[in-house]
GROMACS .gro file of C-alpha atoms in nm:
model
  233
    1MET     CA    1   3.422   0.186  -1.070
    2ARG     CA    2   3.707   0.434  -1.105
    3LYS     CA    3   3.584   0.601  -0.786
    4LEU     CA    4   3.590   0.266  -0.610
    5LEU     CA    5   3.943   0.186  -0.727
    6ASP     CA    6   4.061   0.533  -0.621
    7LEU     CA    7   3.913   0.480  -0.274
    8LEU     CA    8   4.076   0.138  -0.240
    9ARG     CA    9   4.414   0.284  -0.339
   10THR     CA   10   4.394   0.516  -0.038
   11GLN     CA   11   4.385   0.202   0.181
   12ILE     CA   12   4.699   0.040   0.037
   13GLY     CA   13   4.944  -0.031   0.318
   14TYR     CA   14   4.676  -0.085   0.581
   15SER     CA   15   4.755  -0.383   0.805
   16GLU     CA   16   4.592  -0.580   1.083
   17GLN     CA   17   4.623  -0.450   1.434
   18ALA     CA   18   4.676  -0.646   1.754
   19GLY     CA   19   4.477  -0.968   1.766
   20GLY     CA   20   4.400  -0.951   1.394
   21TYR     CA   21   4.164  -0.653   1.432
   22THR     CA   22   4.073  -0.455   1.119
   23LYS     CA   23   3.840  -0.160   1.077
   24TYR     CA   24   3.679  -0.343   0.783
   25GLY     CA   25   3.577  -0.641   0.995
   26ASP     CA   26   3.462  -0.414   1.273
   27TRP     CA   27   3.245  -0.219   1.027
   28TYR     CA   28   3.105  -0.537   0.871
   29GLY     CA   29   2.990  -0.683   1.201
   30LYS     CA   30   2.813  -0.359   1.293
   31ASN     CA   31   2.647  -0.287   0.959
   32VAL     CA   32   2.599  -0.601   0.747
   33GLU     CA   33   2.585  -0.923   0.951
   34PHE     CA   34   2.527  -0.930   1.324
   35ASP     CA   35   2.568  -1.302   1.396
   36SER     CA   36   2.933  -1.289   1.496
   37ASP     CA   37   3.228  -1.068   1.583
   38TYR     CA   38   3.395  -1.006   1.247
   39SER     CA   39   3.655  -0.759   1.372
   40ALA     CA   40   3.936  -1.018   1.371
   41GLN     CA   41   3.812  -1.242   1.086
   42PRO     CA   42   3.980  -1.286   0.743
   43TRP     CA   43   3.901  -0.958   0.572
   44CYS     CA   44   3.979  -0.970   0.199
   45ASP     CA   45   3.610  -0.956   0.101
   46MET     CA   46   3.503  -0.723   0.383
   47PHE     CA   47   3.774  -0.482   0.265
   48LEU     CA   48   3.603  -0.456  -0.077
   49SER     CA   49   3.253  -0.448   0.074
   50TRP     CA   50   3.353  -0.160   0.301
   51ALA     CA   51   3.471   0.050   0.006
   52ALA     CA   52   3.159  -0.025  -0.203
   53HIS     CA   53   2.935   0.073   0.088
   54ARG     CA   54   3.123   0.401   0.139
   55LEU     CA   55   3.022   0.502  -0.215
   56GLY     CA   56   2.668   0.366  -0.202
   57TYR     CA   57   2.739   0.080  -0.446
   58GLN     CA   58   2.642  -0.205  -0.215
   59LYS     CA   59   2.321  -0.309  -0.395
   60TRP     CA   60   2.503  -0.401  -0.713
   61PHE     CA   61   2.841  -0.487  -0.562
   62GLY     CA   62   2.727  -0.729  -0.293
   63GLN     CA   63   2.821  -0.727   0.077
   64PHE     CA   64   2.994  -1.045   0.190
   65ALA     CA   65   3.258  -1.179   0.425
   66PHE     CA   66   3.263  -1.536   0.286
   67THR     CA   67   3.412  -1.539  -0.064
   68PRO     CA   68   3.229  -1.847  -0.205
   69TYR     CA   69   2.893  -1.686  -0.117
   70HIS     CA   70   2.998  -1.368  -0.295
   71ALA     CA   71   3.092  -1.564  -0.609
   72GLU     CA   72   2.762  -1.752  -0.598
   73TRP     CA   73   2.578  -1.421  -0.574
   74PHE     CA   74   2.737  -1.304  -0.898
   75VAL     CA   75   2.637  -1.631  -1.063
   76GLU     CA   76   2.276  -1.576  -0.951
   77GLN     CA   77   2.284  -1.223  -1.090
   78GLY     CA   78   2.403  -1.346  -1.431
   79ALA     CA   79   2.725  -1.148  -1.384
   80TRP     CA   80   2.987  -1.422  -1.364
   81GLY     CA   81   3.253  -1.512  -1.620
   82THR     CA   82   3.614  -1.593  -1.696
   83THR     CA   83   3.727  -1.275  -1.872
   84PRO     CA   84   3.920  -1.020  -1.662
   85GLU     CA   85   3.832  -0.652  -1.692
   86PRO     CA   86   3.894  -0.344  -1.476
   87GLY     CA   87   3.642  -0.323  -1.193
   88ALA     CA   88   3.571  -0.697  -1.191
   89LEU     CA   89   3.616  -0.895  -0.871
   90VAL     CA   90   3.865  -1.178  -0.913
   91PHE     CA   91   3.814  -1.494  -0.706
   92TYR     CA   92   4.103  -1.730  -0.631
   93ASP     CA   93   4.135  -2.087  -0.512
   94TRP     CA   94   4.495  -2.144  -0.399
   95SER     CA   95   4.447  -2.521  -0.419
   96GLY     CA   96   4.379  -2.494  -0.794
   97SER     CA   97   4.050  -2.685  -0.789
   98GLY     CA   98   3.872  -2.422  -0.997
   99ALA     CA   99   3.550  -2.476  -0.798
  100ILE     CA  100   3.345  -2.196  -0.646
  101ASP     CA  101   3.317  -2.375  -0.312
  102GLY     CA  102   3.697  -2.388  -0.301
  103ILE     CA  103   3.742  -2.010  -0.330
  104ASP     CA  104   3.946  -1.867  -0.046
  105HIS     CA  105   4.052  -1.518  -0.161
  106VAL     CA  106   3.919  -1.221  -0.359
  107GLY     CA  107   4.055  -0.899  -0.502
  108ILE     CA  108   3.953  -0.640  -0.759
  109VAL     CA  109   4.106  -0.594  -1.104
  110THR     CA  110   4.253  -0.252  -1.179
  111SER     CA  111   4.394  -0.328  -1.526
  112VAL     CA  112   4.463  -0.615  -1.764
  113ASP     CA  113   4.780  -0.677  -1.966
  114GLY     CA  114   4.737  -0.986  -2.181
  115ASP     CA  115   4.712  -1.279  -1.943
  116THR     CA  116   4.842  -1.069  -1.655
  117ILE     CA  117   4.605  -0.892  -1.418
  118HIS     CA  118   4.680  -0.600  -1.186
  119THR     CA  119   4.475  -0.603  -0.867
  120ILE     CA  120   4.412  -0.449  -0.528
  121GLU     CA  121   4.370  -0.706  -0.252
  122GLY     CA  122   4.324  -0.703   0.122
  123ASN     CA  123   4.456  -0.956   0.374
  124ILE     CA  124   4.756  -1.049   0.162
  125ASP     CA  125   5.136  -1.058   0.212
  126GLY     CA  126   5.122  -1.081   0.589
  127GLN     CA  127   4.780  -0.927   0.635
  128TYR     CA  128   4.821  -0.608   0.434
  129ALA     CA  129   4.622  -0.426   0.167
  130ARG     CA  130   4.841  -0.437  -0.144
  131GLU     CA  131   4.853  -0.386  -0.519
  132LYS     CA  132   4.941  -0.714  -0.689
  133VAL     CA  133   5.045  -0.836  -1.034
  134ARG     CA  134   4.931  -1.192  -1.105
  135ASP     CA  135   4.884  -1.449  -1.375
  136GLN     CA  136   4.551  -1.634  -1.383
  137THR     CA  137   4.670  -1.976  -1.265
  138TYR     CA  138   4.456  -1.981  -0.953
  139VAL     CA  139   4.164  -1.774  -1.077
  140VAL     CA  140   3.825  -1.944  -1.048
  141GLY     CA  141   3.629  -1.665  -1.215
  142TYR     CA  142   3.526  -1.303  -1.218
  143GLY     CA  143   3.223  -1.120  -1.083
  144TYR     CA  144   3.112  -0.809  -1.272
  145PRO     CA  145   2.947  -0.546  -1.048
  146ASP     CA  146   2.884  -0.314  -1.341
  147LYS     CA  147   2.671  -0.580  -1.513
  148VAL     CA  148   2.462  -0.610  -1.197
  149ARG     CA  149   2.419  -0.232  -1.192
  150VAL     CA  150   2.302  -0.222  -1.554
  151LYS     CA  151   2.058  -0.507  -1.491
  152GLN     CA  152   1.911  -0.341  -1.181
  153GLU     CA  153   1.874  -0.006  -1.359
  154ALA     CA  154   1.694  -0.173  -1.651
  155GLN     CA  155   1.455  -0.348  -1.411
  156ALA     CA  156   1.382  -0.021  -1.230
  157LYS     CA  157   1.316   0.154  -1.563
  158ALA     CA  158   1.078  -0.122  -1.674
  159LEU     CA  159   0.883  -0.100  -1.346
  160ALA     CA  160   0.858   0.278  -1.379
  161GLY     CA  161   0.725   0.237  -1.734
  162LYS     CA  162   0.455  -0.002  -1.617
  163ALA     CA  163   0.348   0.241  -1.345
  164VAL     CA  164   0.312   0.523  -1.598
  165ALA     CA  165   0.110   0.300  -1.833
  166LEU     CA  166  -0.133   0.210  -1.554
  167LYS     CA  167  -0.217   0.572  -1.465
  168PRO     CA  168  -0.444   0.647  -1.769
  169VAL     CA  169  -0.630   0.319  -1.715
  170ALA     CA  170  -0.690   0.401  -1.350
  171ALA     CA  171  -0.811   0.750  -1.444
  172GLU     CA  172  -1.090   0.605  -1.660
  173PHE     CA  173  -1.247   0.443  -1.354
  174SER     CA  174  -1.208   0.734  -1.114
  175LEU     CA  175  -1.502   0.948  -1.007
  176ALA     CA  176  -1.520   1.321  -1.064
  177PRO     CA  177  -1.325   1.531  -0.813
  178ALA     CA  178  -1.499   1.573  -0.482
  179MET     CA  179  -1.675   1.903  -0.424
  180THR     CA  180  -1.554   2.069  -0.107
  181ALA     CA  181  -1.797   2.306   0.060
  182THR     CA  182  -1.679   2.653   0.144
  183PRO     CA  183  -1.679   2.716   0.520
  184GLY     CA  184  -1.928   2.978   0.631
  185THR     CA  185  -2.178   2.924   0.347
  186ALA     CA  186  -2.499   2.731   0.311
  187GLY     CA  187  -2.298   2.450   0.154
  188ASP     CA  188  -2.070   2.410   0.451
  189LEU     CA  189  -2.069   2.046   0.564
  190ALA     CA  190  -1.965   2.024   0.928
  191GLY     CA  191  -1.668   2.257   0.901
  192GLY     CA  192  -1.565   2.205   0.540
  193ARG     CA  193  -1.586   1.829   0.500
  194GLU     CA  194  -1.595   1.700   0.145
  195ALA     CA  195  -1.938   1.676  -0.019
  196PRO     CA  196  -2.027   1.376  -0.234
  197GLY     CA  197  -1.873   1.377  -0.580
  198ALA     CA  198  -2.068   1.522  -0.872
  199ALA     CA  199  -2.110   1.178  -1.026
  200ALA     CA  200  -2.259   1.045  -0.702
  201LEU     CA  201  -2.519   1.331  -0.692
  202LEU     CA  202  -2.617   1.307  -1.058
  203VAL     CA  203  -2.775   0.961  -1.044
  204PRO     CA  204  -3.027   1.036  -0.763
  205LEU     CA  205  -3.117   1.365  -0.935
  206LEU     CA  206  -3.197   1.188  -1.262
  207ILE     CA  207  -3.406   0.929  -1.077
  208ALA     CA  208  -3.606   1.204  -0.901
  209ILE     CA  209  -3.677   1.379  -1.235
  210LEU     CA  210  -3.796   1.057  -1.393
  211VAL     CA  211  -4.027   0.988  -1.098
  212LEU     CA  212  -4.180   1.337  -1.123
  213VAL     CA  213  -4.236   1.298  -1.496
  214ALA     CA  214  -4.401   0.960  -1.441
  215CYS     CA  215  -4.630   1.098  -1.170
  216HIS     CA  216  -4.735   1.389  -1.389
  217LYS     CA  217  -4.822   1.156  -1.675
  218ALA     CA  218  -5.023   0.933  -1.441
  219ARG     CA  219  -5.228   1.225  -1.310
  220ARG     CA  220  -5.313   1.339  -1.661
  221ALA     CA  221  -5.419   0.989  -1.757
  222LEU     CA  222  -5.653   0.962  -1.455
  223ALA     CA  223  -5.811   1.302  -1.519
  224GLY     CA  224  -5.909   1.218  -1.877
  225PRO     CA  225  -5.930   1.459  -2.176
  226ALA     CA  226  -5.958   1.827  -2.092
  227SER     CA  227  -6.287   1.864  -2.293
  228ALA     CA  228  -6.464   1.610  -2.068
  229ARG     CA  229  -6.391   1.791  -1.746
  230PRO     CA  230  -6.677   2.013  -1.613
  231ARG     CA  231  -6.618   2.383  -1.614
  232SER     CA  232  -6.568   2.542  -1.279
  233GLU     CA  233  -6.831   2.791  -1.166
   0.00000   0.00000   0.00000
């Protein structure tokens, strides 16, 4: 999160260009959502999304242009609360309703001093990127990207553990390694194709041996005792 805050600080002072154009909206419309031209849209959330994407944090930061949807995403991830902390996204409702669907602005917390929060925000003070010092009067809540990251890493670790546990079980049911014939020898199978596995050859071989043994016993039974057979001349 320190890397993200450092990147955002390099953008402080950026302002809209003619017609409300911003590079953040232009990027968003070309890389995240393609249903509209976002280049001249309100950009406070796209400003943060742009920075997160630059660092590869988008999966656990979220990529949004509409602030209520971004807040709802944090709720769904179990990463929503009312306690400010550095790196948390802070969502505001200037009407003071306190409802998520009333959110109309977002920034990111850089530090906390009692009830005062220090933030970086885009599309503020005449369409600039600025550092701000605020009380929490209009704060609806906070989204915690780092909690999403920890959750996603734990899920990935659990899935990896399950995959490792399944490997020995799968090995118990696998056949012996296939025997590959050496090209140029009597065992060559059409240019080195794989021969049947050893386990596949063993069963027919055992059956053939049993058949031979059974035939031999049958012949001896039909011939009778050796003492009863006439001597050859």
